[in-house]
Short mmCIF file of C-alpha atoms in Angstrom, two decimals:
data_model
loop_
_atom_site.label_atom_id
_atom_site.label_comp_id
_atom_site.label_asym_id
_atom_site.label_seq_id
_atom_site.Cartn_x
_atom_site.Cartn_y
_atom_site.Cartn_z
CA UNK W 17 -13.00 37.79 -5.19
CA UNK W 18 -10.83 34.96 -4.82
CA UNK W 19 -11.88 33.33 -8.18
CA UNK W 20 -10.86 36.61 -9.84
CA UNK W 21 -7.52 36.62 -8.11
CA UNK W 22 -7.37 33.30 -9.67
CA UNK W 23 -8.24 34.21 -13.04
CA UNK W 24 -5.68 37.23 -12.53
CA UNK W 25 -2.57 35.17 -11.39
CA UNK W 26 -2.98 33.93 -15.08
CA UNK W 27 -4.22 29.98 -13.87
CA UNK W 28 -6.29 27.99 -16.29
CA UNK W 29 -8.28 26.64 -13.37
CA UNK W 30 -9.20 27.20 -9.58
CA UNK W 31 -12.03 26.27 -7.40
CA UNK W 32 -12.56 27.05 -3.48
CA UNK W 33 -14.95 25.08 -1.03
CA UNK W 34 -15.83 26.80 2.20
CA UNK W 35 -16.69 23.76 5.12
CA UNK W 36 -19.02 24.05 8.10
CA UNK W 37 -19.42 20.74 9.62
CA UNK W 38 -21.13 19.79 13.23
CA UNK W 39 -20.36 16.48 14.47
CA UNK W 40 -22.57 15.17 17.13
CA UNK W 41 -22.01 12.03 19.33
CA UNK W 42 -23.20 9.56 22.23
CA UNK W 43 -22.06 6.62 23.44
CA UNK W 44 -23.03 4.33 26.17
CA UNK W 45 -21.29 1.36 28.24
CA UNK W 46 -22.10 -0.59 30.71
CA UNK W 47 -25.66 1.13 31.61
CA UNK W 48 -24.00 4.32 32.09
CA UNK W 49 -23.74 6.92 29.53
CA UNK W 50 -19.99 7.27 28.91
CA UNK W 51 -19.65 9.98 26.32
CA UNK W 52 -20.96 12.92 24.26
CA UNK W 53 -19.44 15.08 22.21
CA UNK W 54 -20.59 17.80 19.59
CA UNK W 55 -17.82 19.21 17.77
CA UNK W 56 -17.90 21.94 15.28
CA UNK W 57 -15.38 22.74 12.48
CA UNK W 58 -15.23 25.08 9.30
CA UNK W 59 -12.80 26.29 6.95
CA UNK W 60 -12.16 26.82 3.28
CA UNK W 61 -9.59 25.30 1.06
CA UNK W 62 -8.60 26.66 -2.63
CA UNK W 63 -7.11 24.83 -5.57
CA UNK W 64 -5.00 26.37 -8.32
CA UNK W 65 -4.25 24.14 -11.75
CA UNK W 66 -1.11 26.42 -12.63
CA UNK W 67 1.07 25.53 -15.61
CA UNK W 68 -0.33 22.00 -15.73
CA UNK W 69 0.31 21.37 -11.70
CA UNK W 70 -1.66 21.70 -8.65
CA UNK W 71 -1.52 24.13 -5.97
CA UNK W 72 -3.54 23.85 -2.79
CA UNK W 73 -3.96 25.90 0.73
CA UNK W 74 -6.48 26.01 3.35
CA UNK W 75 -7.13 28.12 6.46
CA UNK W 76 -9.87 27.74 9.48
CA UNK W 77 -9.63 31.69 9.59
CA UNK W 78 -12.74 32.94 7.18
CA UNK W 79 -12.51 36.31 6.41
CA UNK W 80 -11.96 38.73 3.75
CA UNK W 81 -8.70 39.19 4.71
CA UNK W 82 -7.65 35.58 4.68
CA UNK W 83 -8.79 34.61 1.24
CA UNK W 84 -6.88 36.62 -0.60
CA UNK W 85 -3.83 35.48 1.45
CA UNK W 86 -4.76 31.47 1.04
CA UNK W 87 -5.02 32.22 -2.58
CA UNK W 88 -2.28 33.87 -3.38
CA UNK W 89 -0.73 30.99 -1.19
CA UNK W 90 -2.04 27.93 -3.62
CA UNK W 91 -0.44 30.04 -6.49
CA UNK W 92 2.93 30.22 -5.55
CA UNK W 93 2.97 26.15 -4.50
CA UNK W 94 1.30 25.43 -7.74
CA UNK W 95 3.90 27.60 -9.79
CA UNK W 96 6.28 25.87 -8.06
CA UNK W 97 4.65 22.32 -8.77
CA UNK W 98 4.48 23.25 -12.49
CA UNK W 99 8.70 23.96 -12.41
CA UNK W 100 9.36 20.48 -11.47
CA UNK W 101 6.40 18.84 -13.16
CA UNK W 102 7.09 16.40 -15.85
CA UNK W 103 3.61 15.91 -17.11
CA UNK W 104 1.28 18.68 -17.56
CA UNK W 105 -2.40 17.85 -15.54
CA UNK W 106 -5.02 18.11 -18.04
CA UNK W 107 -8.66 17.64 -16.88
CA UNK W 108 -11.30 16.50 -18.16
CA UNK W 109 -14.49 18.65 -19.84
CA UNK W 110 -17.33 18.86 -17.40
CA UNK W 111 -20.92 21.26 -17.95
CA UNK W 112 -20.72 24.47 -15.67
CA UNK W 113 -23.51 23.60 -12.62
CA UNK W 114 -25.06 26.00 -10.46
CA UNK W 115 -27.32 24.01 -8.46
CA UNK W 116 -28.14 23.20 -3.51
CA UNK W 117 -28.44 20.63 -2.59
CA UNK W 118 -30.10 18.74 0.48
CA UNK W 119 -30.05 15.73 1.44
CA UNK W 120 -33.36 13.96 3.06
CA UNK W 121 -34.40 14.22 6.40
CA UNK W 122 -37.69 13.84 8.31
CA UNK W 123 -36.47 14.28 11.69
CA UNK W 124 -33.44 16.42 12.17
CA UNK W 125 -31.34 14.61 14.52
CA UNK W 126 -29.78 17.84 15.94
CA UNK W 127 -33.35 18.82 17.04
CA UNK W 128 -33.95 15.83 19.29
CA UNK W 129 -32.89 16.71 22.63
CA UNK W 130 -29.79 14.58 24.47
CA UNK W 131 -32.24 13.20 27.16
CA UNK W 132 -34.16 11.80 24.75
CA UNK W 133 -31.30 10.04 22.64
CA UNK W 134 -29.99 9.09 26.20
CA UNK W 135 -33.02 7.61 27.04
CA UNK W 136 -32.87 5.28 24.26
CA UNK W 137 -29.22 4.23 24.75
CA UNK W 138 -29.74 3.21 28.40
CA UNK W 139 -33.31 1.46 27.62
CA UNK W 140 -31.29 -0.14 25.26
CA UNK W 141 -28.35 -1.17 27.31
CA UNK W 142 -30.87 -2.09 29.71
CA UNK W 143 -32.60 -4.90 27.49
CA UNK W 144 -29.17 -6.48 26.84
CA UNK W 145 -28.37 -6.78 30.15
CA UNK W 146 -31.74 -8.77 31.04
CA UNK W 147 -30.20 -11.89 29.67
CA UNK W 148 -28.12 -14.30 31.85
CA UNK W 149 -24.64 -14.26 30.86
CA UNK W 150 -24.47 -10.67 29.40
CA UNK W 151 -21.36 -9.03 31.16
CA UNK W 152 -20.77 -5.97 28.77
CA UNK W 153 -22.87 -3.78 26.66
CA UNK W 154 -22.60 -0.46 24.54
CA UNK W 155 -24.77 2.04 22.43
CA UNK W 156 -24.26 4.96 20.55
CA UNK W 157 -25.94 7.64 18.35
CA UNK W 158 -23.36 9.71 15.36
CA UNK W 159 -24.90 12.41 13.47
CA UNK W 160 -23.20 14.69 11.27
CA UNK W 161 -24.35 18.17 9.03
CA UNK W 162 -21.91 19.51 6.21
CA UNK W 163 -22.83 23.22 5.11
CA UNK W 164 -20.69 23.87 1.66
CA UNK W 165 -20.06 25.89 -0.82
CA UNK W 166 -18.06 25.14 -4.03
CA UNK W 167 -17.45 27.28 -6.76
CA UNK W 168 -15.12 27.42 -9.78
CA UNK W 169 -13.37 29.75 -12.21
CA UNK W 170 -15.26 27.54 -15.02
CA UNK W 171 -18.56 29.46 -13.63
CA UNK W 172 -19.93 26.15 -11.06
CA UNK W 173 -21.56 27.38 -7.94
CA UNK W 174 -22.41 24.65 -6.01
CA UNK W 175 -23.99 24.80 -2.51
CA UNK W 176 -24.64 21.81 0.03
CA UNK W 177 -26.57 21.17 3.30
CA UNK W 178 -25.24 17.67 3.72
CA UNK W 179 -26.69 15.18 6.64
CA UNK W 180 -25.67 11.39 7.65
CA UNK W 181 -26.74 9.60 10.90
CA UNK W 182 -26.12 6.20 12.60
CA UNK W 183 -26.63 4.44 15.46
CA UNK W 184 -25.51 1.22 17.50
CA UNK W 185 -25.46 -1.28 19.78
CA UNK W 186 -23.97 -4.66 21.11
CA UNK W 187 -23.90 -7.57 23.90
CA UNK W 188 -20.68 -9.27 24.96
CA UNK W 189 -20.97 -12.98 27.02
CA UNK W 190 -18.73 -14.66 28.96
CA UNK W 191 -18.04 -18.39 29.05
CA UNK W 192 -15.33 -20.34 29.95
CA UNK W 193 -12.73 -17.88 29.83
CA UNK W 194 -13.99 -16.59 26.36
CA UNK W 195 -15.96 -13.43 25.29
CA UNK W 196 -18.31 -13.44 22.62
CA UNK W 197 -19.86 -9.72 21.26
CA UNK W 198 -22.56 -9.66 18.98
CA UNK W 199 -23.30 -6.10 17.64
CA UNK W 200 -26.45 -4.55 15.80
CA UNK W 201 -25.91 -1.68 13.51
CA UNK W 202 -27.53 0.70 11.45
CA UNK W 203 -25.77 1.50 8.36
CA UNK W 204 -24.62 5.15 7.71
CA UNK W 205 -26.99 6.63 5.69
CA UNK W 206 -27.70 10.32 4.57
CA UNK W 207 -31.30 10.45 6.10
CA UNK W 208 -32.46 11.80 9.23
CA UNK W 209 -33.20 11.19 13.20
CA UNK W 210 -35.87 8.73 11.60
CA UNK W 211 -33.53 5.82 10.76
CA UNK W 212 -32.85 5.19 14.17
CA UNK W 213 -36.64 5.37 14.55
CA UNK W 214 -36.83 2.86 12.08
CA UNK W 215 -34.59 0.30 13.61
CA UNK W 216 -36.15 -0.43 16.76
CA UNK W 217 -33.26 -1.27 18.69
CA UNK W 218 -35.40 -1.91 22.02
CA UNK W 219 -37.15 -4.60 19.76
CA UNK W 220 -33.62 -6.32 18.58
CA UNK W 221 -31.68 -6.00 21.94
CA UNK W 222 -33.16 -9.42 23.19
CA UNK W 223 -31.94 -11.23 20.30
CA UNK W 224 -28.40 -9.94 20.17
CA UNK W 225 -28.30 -10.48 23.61
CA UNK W 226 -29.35 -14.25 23.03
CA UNK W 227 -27.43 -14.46 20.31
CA UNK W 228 -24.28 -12.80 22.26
CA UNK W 229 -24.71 -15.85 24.51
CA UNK W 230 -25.34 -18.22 22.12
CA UNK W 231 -21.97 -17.40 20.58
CA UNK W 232 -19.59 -17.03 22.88
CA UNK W 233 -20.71 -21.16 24.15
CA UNK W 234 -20.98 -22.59 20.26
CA UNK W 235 -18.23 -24.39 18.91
CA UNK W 236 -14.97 -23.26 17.05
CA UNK W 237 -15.28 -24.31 13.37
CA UNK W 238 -13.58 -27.48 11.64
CA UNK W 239 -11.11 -25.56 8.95
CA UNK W 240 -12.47 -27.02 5.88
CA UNK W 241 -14.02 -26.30 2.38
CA UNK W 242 -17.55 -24.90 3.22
CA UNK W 243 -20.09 -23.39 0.94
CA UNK W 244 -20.97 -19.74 2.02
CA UNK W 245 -23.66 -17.67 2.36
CA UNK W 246 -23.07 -14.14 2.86
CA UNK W 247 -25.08 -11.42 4.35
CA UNK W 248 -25.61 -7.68 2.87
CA UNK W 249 -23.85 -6.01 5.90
CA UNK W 250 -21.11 -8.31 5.58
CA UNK W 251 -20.68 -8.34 1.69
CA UNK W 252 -20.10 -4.51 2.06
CA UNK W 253 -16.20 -5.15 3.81
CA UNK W 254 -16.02 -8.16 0.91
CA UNK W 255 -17.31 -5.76 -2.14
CA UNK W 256 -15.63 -2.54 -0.45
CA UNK W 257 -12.01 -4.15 -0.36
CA UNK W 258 -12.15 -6.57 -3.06
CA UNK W 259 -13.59 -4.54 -6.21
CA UNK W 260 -14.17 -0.70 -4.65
CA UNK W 261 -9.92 -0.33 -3.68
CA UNK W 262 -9.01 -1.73 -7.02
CA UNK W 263 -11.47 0.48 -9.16
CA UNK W 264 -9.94 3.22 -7.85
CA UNK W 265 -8.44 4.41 -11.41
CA UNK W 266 -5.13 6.69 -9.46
CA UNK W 267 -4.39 3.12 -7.11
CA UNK W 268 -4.49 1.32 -10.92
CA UNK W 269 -2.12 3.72 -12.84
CA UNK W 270 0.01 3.62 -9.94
CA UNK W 271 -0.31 7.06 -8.05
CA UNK W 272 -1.72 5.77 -5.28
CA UNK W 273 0.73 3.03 -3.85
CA UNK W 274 1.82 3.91 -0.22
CA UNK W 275 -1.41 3.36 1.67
CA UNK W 276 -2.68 0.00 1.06
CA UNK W 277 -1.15 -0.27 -2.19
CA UNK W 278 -2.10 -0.42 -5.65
CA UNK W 279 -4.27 -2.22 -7.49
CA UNK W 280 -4.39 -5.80 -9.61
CA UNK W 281 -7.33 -4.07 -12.04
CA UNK W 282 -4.47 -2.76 -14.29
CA UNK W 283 -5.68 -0.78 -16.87
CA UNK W 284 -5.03 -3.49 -19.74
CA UNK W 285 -7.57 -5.61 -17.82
CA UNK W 286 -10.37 -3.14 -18.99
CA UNK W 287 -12.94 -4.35 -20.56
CA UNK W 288 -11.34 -8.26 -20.77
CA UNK W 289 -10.87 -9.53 -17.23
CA UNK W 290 -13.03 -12.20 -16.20
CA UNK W 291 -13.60 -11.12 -12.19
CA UNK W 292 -16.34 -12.79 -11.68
CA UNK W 293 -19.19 -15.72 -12.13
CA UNK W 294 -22.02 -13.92 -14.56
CA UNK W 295 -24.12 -13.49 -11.31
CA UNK W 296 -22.25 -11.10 -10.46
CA UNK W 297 -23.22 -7.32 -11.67
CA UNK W 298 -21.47 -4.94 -9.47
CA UNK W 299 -22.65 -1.09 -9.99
CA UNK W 300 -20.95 2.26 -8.87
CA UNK W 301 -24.37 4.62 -8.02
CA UNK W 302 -23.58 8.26 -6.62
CA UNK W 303 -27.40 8.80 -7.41
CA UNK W 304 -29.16 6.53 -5.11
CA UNK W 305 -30.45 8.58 -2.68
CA UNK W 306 -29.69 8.26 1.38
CA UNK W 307 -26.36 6.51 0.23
CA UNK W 308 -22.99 8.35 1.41
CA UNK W 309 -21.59 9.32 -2.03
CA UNK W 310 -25.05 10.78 -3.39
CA UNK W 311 -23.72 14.49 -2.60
CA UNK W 312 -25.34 15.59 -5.98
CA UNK W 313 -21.71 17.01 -7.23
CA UNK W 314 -18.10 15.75 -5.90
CA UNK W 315 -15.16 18.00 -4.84
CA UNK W 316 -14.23 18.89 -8.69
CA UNK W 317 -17.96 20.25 -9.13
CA UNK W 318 -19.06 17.29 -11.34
CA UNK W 319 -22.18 15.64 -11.37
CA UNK W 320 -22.94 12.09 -9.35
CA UNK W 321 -23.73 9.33 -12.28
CA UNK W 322 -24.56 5.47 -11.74
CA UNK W 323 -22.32 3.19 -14.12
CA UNK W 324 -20.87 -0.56 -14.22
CA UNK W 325 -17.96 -1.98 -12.56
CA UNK W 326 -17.96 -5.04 -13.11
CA UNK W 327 -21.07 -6.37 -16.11
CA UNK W 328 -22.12 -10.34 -15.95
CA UNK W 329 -18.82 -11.00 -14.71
CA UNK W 330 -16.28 -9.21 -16.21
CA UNK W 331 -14.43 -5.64 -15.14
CA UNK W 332 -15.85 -3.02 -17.17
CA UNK W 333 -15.24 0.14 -14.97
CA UNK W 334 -13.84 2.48 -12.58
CA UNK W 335 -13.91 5.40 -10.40
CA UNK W 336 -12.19 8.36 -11.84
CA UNK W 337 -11.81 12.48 -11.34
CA UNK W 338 -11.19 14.99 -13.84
CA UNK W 339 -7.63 14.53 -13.76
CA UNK W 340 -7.28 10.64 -14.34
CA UNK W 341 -10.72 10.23 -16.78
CA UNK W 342 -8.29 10.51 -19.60
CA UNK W 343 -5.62 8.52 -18.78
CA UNK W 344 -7.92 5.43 -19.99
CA UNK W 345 -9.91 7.55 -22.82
CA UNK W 346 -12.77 8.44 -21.27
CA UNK W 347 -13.92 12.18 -22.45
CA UNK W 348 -15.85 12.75 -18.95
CA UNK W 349 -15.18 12.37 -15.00
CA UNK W 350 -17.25 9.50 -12.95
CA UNK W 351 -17.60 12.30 -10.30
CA UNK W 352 -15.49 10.51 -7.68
CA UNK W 353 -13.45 12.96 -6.68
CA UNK W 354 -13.91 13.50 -3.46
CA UNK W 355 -12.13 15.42 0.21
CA UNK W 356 -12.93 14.51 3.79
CA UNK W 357 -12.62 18.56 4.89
CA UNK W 358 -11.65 21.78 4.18
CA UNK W 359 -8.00 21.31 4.63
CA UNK W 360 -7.86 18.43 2.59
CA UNK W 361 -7.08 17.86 -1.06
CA UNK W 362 -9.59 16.22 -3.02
CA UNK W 363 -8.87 12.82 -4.94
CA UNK W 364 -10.56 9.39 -6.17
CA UNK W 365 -12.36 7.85 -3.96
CA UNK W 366 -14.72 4.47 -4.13
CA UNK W 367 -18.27 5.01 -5.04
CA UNK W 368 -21.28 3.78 -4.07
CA UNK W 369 -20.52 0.05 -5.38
CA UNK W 370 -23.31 -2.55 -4.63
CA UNK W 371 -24.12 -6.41 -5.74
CA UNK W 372 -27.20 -6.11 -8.19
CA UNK W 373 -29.70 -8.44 -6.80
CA UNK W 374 -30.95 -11.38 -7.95
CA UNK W 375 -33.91 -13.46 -7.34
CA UNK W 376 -35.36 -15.31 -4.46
CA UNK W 377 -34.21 -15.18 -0.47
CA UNK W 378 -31.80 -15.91 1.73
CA UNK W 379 -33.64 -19.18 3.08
CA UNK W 380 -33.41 -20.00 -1.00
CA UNK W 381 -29.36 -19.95 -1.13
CA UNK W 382 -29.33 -21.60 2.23
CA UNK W 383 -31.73 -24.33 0.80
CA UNK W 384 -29.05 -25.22 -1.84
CA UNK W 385 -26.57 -26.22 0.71
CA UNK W 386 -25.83 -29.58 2.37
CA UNK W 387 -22.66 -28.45 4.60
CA UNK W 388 -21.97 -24.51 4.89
CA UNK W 389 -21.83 -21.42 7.09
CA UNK W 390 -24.09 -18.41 6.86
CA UNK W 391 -22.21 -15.49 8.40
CA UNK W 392 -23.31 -12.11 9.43
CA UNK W 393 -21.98 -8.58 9.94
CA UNK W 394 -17.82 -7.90 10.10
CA UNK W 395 -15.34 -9.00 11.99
CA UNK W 396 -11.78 -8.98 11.47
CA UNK W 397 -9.92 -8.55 7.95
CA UNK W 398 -6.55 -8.17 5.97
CA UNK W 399 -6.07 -7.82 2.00
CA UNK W 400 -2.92 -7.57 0.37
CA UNK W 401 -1.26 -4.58 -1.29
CA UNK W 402 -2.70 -5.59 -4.67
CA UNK W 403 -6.24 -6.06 -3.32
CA UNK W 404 -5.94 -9.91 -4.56
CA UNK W 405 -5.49 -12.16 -2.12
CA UNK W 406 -7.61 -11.46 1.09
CA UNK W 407 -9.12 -13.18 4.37
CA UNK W 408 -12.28 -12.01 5.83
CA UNK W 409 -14.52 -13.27 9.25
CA UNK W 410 -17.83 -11.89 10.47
CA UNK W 411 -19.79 -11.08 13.28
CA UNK W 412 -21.93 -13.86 13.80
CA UNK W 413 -21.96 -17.56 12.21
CA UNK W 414 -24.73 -20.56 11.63
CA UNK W 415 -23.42 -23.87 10.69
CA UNK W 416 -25.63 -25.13 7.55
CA UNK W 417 -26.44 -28.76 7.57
CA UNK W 418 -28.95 -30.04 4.94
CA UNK W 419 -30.15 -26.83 3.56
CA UNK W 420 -31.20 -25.49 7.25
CA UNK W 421 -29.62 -23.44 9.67
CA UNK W 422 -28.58 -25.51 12.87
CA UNK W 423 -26.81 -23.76 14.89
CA UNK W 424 -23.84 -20.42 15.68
CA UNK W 425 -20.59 -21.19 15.15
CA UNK W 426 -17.28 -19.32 16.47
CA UNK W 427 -13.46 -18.28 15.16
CA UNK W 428 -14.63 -18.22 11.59
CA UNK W 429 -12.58 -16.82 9.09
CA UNK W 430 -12.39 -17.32 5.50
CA UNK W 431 -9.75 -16.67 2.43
CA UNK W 432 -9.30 -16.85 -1.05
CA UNK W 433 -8.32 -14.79 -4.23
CA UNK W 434 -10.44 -12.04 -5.10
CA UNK W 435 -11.52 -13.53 -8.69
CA UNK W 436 -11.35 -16.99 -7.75
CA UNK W 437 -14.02 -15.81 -4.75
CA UNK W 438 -16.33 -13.74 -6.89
CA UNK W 439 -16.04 -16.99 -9.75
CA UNK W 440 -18.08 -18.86 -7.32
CA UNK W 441 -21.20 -16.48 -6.54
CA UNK W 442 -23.64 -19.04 -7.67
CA UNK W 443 -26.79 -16.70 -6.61
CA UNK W 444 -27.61 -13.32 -4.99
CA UNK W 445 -31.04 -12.86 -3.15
CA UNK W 446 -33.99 -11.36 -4.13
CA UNK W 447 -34.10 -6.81 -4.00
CA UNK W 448 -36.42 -7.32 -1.11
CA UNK W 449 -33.29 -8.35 0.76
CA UNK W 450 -31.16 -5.34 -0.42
CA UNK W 451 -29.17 -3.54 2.26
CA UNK W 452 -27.34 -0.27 2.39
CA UNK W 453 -24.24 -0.84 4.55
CA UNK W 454 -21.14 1.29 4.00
CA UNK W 455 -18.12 3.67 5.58
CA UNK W 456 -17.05 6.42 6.65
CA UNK W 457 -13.79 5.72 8.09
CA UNK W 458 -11.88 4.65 4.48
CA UNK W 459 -8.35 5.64 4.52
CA UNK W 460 -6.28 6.91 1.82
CA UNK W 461 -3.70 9.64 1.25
CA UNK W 462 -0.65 10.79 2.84
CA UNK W 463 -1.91 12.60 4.88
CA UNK W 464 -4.66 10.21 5.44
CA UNK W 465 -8.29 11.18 5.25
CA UNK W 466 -11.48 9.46 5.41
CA UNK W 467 -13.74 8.72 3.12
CA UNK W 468 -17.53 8.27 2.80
CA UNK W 469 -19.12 5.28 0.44
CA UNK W 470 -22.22 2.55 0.35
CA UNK W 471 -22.24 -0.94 -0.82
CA UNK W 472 -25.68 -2.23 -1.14
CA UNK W 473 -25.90 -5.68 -1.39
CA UNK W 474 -28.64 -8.89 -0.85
CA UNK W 475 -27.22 -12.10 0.47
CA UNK W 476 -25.43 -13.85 -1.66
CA UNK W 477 -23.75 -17.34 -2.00
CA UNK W 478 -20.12 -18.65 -2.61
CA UNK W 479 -19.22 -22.48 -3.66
CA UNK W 480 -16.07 -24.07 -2.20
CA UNK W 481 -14.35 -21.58 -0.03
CA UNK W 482 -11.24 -22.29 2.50
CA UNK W 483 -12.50 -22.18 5.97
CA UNK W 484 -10.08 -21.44 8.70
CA UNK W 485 -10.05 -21.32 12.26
CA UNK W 486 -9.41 -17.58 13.39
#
């Protein structure tokens, strides 16, 4: 009905997703549990391409009597659009789908009961707190289920049952008038209840906790030139900022400037720009499955593909829609077109961008270092509007002396210019050392929205970087 009243208003495209998302939450602090929240939320959104301009509306009221008026809605802005447009939106050929998907699961997570996830949050909080010195601690379980439908006036029919889950969990010392947290994390990942099976946080809690303590009393770095080794969790802020922002194909042409800027991976630079060392091999993959962008089909109803970003070194690729593919020649979307809800309009977003291994471990890079710092995890961050030049810090950090570990470090942080940094990967780790860390809280748009992406990545190591205190 509403693709027809489409059709009828004479538009030479429309689609219409109907949202039903559950949110599910629980947080801990302190021993207690402090929070829990399950939220629920549905809608449907329709988008008109009228005259070469776009039209959108959205409502949380589904019924048969609301769709027509939501449609008829995104017709009128999008005729309007089209009367002041200068350009005319052209977009790019995709093949008509009709496909569900569902993403894996073992265990639903909505089926295991809050006692039990409870259970596990204060066991957990419990094990931190067994170490002298821990004066804070927190835990927490996220799960989320998206139930969609997308179909088009080109004939797609597209319908999702969509599931992510994380979980948490972190120490804080004290120590002569300092605090030091050190956090464990899962990474969001589109599998079920069994991940946090998997992680074993009541095995880890003693270490953070000793690590927590450990931190907080090490000493505050020398600000120097160090050689780095990076670890996969960490790599994904590094990769995600540095090379997933600026292969963002509407931030490099410009329409995407206000939040967080635009983009130094100009289009010229296509094929020519040297961003890297030739270790490094940076791949978008929407098909990797359990990673946040393998949805099967994005928000224009095209199909998730795996393709290079950056190829022994040099920037090859970005992440596109229907509507910008052309603008650089290509014939079809990357599928990155993507909308945090209902009442939101789809546009590019990162994809799944991760560091192709290479050989060996982590012990390996470390091996190759006389004076460095292996750091862990995120900390604290800031890149500027061009996604160029950029300071990072961490979660946890080892001082390296003589190819060996000796001991945690504090107030690292860590800056240079994005190709200058990725010019002196001299290895990445072995695939055995591969990790899947990502984000769902990306921001972009006005009005803002969030969106959802992976960055796997194995350790990897840096020659020569500026070392502040921080």
């Amino acid at each position: 009905m509403a693709l027809d009243r489409v059709r009828a208003a004479g538009a030479e495209y429309g689609d219409i997703r109907f949202l039903d998302s559950r949110i599910e939450s629980m947080s801990g602090e302190d021993g207690r549990i402090a929070r829990v929240q399950d939220n629920r939320d549905r809608g449907f959104g329709v988008r008109v391409l009228y005259g070469g301009a776009w039209g959108f509306a959205a409502s949380a009221i589904v019924s048969a009597e609301e769709v027509p008026q939501v449609v008829d809605l995104a017709v009128e802005i999008a005729k309007g659009s089209a009367s002041l447009a200068r350009d005319r939106i052209v977009l790019a050929a995709e093949p008509v789908h009709r496909d569900r998907i569902v993403t894996p699961r073992r265990v639903d997570p909505f089926a295991i009961s809050l006692d039990r996830k409870a259970e596990l949050l204060l066991d957990t909080m419990a094990a931190l707190h067994r170490e002298p010195g821990i004066v804070r601690s927190h835990a927490a379980l996220w799960a989320r289920r998206d139930e969609k439908l997308f179909a088009s006036t080109e004939g797609a029919h597209l319908t999702f049952d969509l599931l992510a889950v994380q979980g948490e969990f972190g120490a804080t010392a004290a120590h002569d008038g300092r605090f030091g947290t050190r956090s464990f994390n899962t990474p969001h990942l589109r599998l079920g209840y069994e991940l946090i099976e998997d992680a074993r946080f009541l095995d880890h809690a003693p270490r953070i906790a000793v690590e927590a303590v450990e931190k907080v009393r090490a000493p505050a770095i020398d600000p120097g030139v160090y050689d780095l080794v990076l670890d996969g969790e960490h790599l994904a802020l590094t990769i995600h900022e540095s090379c997933g922002h600026p292969s963002e194909l509407d931030r490099a042409l410009g329409y995407e400037a206000n939040y967080a800027g635009t983009s130094f991976l100009t289009p010229d630079r296509l094929g020519n720009f040297k961003y890297g060392s030739e270790q490094v091999n940076l791949v978008a993959d929407n098909t990797e499955i359990g990673t946040l962008a393998a949805t099967g089909y994005d928000d224009d109803g095209v199909a998730c593909q795996r393709w290079d970003i950056v190829r022994g070194g040099t920037f090859v690729g970005y992440c596109t829609n229907r509507e910008v593919a052309g603008a650089i020649g290509e014939g079809r979307s990357r599928g990155s077109n993507r909308a945090d809800g209902w009442g939101a309009v789809p546009m590019v977003r990162i994809a799944n961008i991760g560091l192709i291994p290479g050989t060996g471990s982590p012990e390996d890079l470390i091996a190759g270092i006389d004076r460095g710092i292996y750091i862990e995890g995120h900390g604290s961050y800031s890149i500027d509007q061009r996604r160029y030049n950029f300071q990072f810090g961490g979660d946890a950090f080892w001082l390296i002396e003589n190819g060996r570990r000796a001991h945690m470090l504090r107030d690292v942080v860590y800056h240079g210019i994005t190709p200058q940094f990725w010019g002196s990967c001299d290895g990445v780790a072995g695939p055995g050392f591969r990790v899947r860390h990502g984000f769902i809280t990306c921001g972009k748009g006005q009005p803002g929205q969030s969106g959802w992406m992976s960055h796997p990545a194995s350790p990897a190591r840096f020659r020569r970087i500026q070392v502040i205190r921080g």
